Coordinates of C-alpha atoms in Angstrom, one line a residue:
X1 CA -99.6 68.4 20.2
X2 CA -99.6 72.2 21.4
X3 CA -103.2 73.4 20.8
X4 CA -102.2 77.0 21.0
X5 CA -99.5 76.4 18.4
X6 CA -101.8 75.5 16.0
X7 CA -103.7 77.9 16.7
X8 CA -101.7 80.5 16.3
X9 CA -99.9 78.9 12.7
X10 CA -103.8 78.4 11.7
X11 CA -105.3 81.7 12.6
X12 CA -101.9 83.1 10.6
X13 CA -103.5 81.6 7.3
X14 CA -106.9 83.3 7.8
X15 CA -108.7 79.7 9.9
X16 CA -109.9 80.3 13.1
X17 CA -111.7 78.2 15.6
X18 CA -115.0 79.2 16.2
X19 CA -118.0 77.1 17.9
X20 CA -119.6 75.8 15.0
X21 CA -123.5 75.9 16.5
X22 CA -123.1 79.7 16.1
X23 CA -123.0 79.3 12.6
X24 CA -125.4 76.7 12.0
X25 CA -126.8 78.3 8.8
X26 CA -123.6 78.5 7.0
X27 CA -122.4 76.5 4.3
X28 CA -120.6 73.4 5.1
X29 CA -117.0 74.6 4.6
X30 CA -117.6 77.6 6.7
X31 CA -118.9 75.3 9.5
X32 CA -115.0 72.9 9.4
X33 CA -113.2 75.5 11.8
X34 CA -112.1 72.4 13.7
X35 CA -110.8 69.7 11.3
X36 CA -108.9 69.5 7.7
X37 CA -109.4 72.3 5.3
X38 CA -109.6 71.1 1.7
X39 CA -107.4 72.3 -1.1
X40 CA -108.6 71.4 -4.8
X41 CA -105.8 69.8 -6.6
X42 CA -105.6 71.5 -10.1
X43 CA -108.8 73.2 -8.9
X44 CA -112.1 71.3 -8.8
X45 CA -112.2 70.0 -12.1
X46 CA -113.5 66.2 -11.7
X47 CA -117.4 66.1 -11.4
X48 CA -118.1 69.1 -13.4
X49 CA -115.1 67.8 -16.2
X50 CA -113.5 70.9 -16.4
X51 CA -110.3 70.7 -17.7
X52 CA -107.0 70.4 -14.7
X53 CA -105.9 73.9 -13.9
X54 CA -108.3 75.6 -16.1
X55 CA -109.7 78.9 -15.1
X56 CA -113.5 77.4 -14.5
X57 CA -111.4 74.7 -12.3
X58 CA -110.7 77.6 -10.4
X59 CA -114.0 79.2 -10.0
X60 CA -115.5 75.8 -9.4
X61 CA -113.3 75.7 -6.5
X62 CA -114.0 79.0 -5.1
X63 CA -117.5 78.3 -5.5
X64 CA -117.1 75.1 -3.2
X65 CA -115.6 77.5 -0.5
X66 CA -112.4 75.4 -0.8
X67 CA -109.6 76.9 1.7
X68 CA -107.0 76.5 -1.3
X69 CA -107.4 75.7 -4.9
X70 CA -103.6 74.1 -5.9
X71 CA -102.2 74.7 -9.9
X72 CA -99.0 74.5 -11.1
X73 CA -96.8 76.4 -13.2
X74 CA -93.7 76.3 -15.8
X75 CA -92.4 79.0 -17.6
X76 CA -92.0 79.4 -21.7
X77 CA -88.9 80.1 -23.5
X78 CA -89.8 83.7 -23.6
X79 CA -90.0 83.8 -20.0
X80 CA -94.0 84.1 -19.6
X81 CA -94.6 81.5 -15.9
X82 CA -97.8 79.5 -17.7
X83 CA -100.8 77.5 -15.5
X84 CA -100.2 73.3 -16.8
X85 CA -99.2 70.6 -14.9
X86 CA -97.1 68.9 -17.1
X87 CA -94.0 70.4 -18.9
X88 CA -95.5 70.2 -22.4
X89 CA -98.7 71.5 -23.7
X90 CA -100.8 69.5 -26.4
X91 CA -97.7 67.9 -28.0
X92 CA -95.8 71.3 -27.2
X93 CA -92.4 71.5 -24.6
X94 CA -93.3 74.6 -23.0
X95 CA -89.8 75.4 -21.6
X96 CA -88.9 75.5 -25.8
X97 CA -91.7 77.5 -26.8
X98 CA -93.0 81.1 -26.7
X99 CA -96.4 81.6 -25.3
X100 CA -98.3 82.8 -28.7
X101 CA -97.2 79.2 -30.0
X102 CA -99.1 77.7 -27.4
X103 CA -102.3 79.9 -28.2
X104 CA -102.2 77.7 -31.3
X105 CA -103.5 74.9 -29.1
X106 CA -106.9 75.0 -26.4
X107 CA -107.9 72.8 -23.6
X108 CA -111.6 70.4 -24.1
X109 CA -113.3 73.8 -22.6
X110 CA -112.1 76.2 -25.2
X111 CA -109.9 77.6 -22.6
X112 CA -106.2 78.5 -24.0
X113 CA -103.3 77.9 -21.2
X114 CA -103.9 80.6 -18.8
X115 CA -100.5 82.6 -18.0
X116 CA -99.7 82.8 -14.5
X117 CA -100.9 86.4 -14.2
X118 CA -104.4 85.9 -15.7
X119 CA -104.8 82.7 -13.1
X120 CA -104.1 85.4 -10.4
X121 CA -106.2 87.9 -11.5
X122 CA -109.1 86.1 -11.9
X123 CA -108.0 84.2 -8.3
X124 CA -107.4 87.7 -6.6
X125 CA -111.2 88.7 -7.9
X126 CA -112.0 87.4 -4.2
X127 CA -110.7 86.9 -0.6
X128 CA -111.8 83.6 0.6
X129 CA -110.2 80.6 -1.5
X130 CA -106.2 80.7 -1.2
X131 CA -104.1 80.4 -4.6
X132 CA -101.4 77.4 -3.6
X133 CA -98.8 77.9 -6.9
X134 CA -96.7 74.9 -7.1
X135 CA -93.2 76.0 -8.8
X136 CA -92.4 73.3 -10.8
X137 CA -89.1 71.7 -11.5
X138 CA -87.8 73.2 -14.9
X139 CA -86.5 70.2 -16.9
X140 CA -83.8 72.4 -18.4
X141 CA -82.5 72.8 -14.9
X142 CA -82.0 74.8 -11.7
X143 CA -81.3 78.0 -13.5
X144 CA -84.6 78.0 -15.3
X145 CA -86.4 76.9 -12.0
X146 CA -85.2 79.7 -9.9
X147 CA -85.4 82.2 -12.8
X148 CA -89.5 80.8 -12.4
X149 CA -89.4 81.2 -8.7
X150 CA -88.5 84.9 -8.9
X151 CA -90.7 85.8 -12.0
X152 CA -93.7 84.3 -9.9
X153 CA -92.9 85.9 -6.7
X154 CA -92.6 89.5 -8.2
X155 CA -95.4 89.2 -10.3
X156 CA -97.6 88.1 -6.8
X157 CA -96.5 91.2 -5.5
X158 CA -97.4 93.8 -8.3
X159 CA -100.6 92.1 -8.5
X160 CA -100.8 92.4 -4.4
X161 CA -101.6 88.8 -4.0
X162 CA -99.4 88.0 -1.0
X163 CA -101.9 87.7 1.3
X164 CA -104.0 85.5 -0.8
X165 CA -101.4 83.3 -2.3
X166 CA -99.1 80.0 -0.8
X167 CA -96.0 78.8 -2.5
X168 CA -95.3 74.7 -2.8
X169 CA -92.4 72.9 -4.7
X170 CA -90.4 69.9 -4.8
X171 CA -87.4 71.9 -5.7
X172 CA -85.6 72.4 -2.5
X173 CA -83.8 75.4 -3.4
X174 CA -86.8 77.3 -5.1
X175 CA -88.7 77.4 -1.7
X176 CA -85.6 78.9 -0.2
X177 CA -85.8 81.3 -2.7
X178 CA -89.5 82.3 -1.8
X179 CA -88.5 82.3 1.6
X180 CA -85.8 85.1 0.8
X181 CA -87.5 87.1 -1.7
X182 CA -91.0 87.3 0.0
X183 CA -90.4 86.9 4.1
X184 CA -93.6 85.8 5.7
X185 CA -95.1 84.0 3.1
X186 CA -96.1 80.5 3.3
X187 CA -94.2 77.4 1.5
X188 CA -94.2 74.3 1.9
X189 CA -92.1 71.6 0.8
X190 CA -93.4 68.5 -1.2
X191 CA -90.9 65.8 -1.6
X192 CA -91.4 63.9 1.8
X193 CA -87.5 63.0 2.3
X194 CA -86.6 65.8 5.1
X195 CA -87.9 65.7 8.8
X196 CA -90.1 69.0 9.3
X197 CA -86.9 70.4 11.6
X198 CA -85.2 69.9 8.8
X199 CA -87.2 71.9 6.4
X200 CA -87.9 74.7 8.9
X201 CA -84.3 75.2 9.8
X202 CA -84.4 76.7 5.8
X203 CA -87.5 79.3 6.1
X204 CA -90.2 76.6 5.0
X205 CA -93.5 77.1 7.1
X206 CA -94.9 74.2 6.0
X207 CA -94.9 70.0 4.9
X208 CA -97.0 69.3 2.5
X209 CA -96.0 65.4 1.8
X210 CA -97.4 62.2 -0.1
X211 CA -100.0 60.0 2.3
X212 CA -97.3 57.4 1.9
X213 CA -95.0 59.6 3.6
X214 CA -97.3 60.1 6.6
X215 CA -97.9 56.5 6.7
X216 CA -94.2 55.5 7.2
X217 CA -93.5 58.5 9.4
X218 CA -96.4 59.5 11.4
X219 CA -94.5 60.8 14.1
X220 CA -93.7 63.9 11.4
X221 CA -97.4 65.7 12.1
X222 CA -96.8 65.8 15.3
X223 CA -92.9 67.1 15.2
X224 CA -94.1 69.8 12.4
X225 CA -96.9 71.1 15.2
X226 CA -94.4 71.5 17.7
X227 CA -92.0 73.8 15.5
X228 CA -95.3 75.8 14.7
X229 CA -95.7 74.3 11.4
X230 CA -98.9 73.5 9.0
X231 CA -99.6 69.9 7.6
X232 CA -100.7 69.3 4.3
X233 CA -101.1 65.9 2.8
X234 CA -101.5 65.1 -1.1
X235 CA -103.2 63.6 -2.9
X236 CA -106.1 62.1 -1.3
X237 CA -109.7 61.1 -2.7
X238 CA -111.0 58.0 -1.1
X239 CA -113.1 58.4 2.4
X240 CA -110.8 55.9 3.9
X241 CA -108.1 57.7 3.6
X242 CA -109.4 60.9 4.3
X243 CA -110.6 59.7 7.5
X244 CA -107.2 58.8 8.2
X245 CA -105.6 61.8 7.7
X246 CA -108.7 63.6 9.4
X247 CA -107.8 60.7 12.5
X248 CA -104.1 61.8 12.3
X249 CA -104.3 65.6 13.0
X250 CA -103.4 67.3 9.3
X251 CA -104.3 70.5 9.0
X252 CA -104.7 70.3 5.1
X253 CA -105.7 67.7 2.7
X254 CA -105.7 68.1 -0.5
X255 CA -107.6 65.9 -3.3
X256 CA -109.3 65.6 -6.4
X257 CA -112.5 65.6 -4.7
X258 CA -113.2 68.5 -2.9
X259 CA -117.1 67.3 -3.0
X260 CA -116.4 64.1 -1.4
X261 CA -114.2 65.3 1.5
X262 CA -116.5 68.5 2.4
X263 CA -119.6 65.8 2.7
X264 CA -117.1 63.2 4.8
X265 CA -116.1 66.5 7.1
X266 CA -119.8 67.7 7.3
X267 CA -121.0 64.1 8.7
X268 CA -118.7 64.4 11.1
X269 CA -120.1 67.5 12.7

């Protein structure tokens, strides 16, 4: 692995390596400047029960010190880009209904669905904790998915979030897309079946695969390092296998319990 590689790809999204016993009264994820940075999947929702990509996940995350909280986003039939995981909302197919129908329904907090803007705003309230939008695959098809792509990339810019915000998708094309429309940005590919030359030959900075995929092809950290990529691994929330990926040189893990990985990387100082 080239050291001053990494370096450089790290320091590019805001982590430097600094002797940690300078900042022994820091809080514990200011102290990980050597090893994985956690990303909150859907924010950090699971101790506090907060609702998956709510708002408070969000701050709950930021309030961690995560390096990246993750959410995901679809986009309603009056074109709005929404914060939900999945592509229906309490019953409702979002890609089939306008936004104000979905105010009909809340999440267990209270919370209505947070459009994508709101999510950014209240991200963009700070500097520290990375925003890492997932586009999601539209289920209507590629149209609708790169219609997304370009609705959440402009509105990133008019908010002047590009600094603070990371692009992921499974859809191929869409981080193309990012690529092209916003040069320098990060995005990283999720779906684990291209080699990181691959991915890099199309503008992707990053690999951001299942643990599965790192298990049957280990050999990918070390190739994505040497084409000055970042490694990001998903979704992991047991201290074996956070170890693991620790062992194997990721530069990212992300998991549904942010808690639980920043006490595993603390004991290891």
């Amino acid at each position: 692995m080239n050291f001053s590689v990494i370096c450089s790809q790290l320091a590019r999204r805001g982590v430097f390596l600094i002797l940690p016993l300078l900042f022994s009264n820091l809080s514990c994820s200011e102290k990980m400047d050597t090893s994985a940075r956690v990303i909150a999947h859907r924010g950090a929702w699971k101790t506090q029960e907060l609702p998956e990509n709510s708002i408070a996940a969000l701050k709950h995350a930021i309030e961690l010190g995560c390096y990246g909280a993750e959410f995901d986003v679809h986009m309603t039939m009056d074109s709005i880009p929404v914060v939900n995981h999945d592509p229906d909302f309490m019953g409702m197919d979002i890609e089939r209904t306008n936004y104000a129908d979905l105010l009909s329904a809340s999440l267990p907090n209270g919370e209505k669905i947070p459009t994508l803007e709101a999510y950014l705003k209240e991200g963009l309230r700070q500097d520290r904790t990375r925003l890492i939008l997932e586009i999601k695959k539209a289920p209507s098809g590629k149209e609708h998915t790169l219609l997304l792509t370009e609705k959440a990339v402009a509105l990133v810019k008019q908010l002047g979030g590009e600094d603070l915000v990371e692009y992921i998708t499974f859809d191929f094309d869409a981080g193309v897309r990012v690529s092209q429309l916003a040069p320098g940005s990060e995005v990283a590919y999720l779906n684990g079946d291209m080699t990181p030359s691959e991915v890099k030959k199309s503008g992707y900075t990053s690999i951001d695969y299942n643990i599965k995929v790192y298990r049957k092809h280990p050999e990918w950290i070390e190739e994505a390092h040497r084409e000055n990529m970042t490694v990001n691994v998903w979704t992991v929330n047991t201290e074996e296998d956070m170890a693991d990926m620790i062992q194997k040189k990721v530069d990212f893990i992300t998991t549904n319990e942010p808690e639980r990985l920043f006490a595993l990387l603390s004991s290891q100082k």
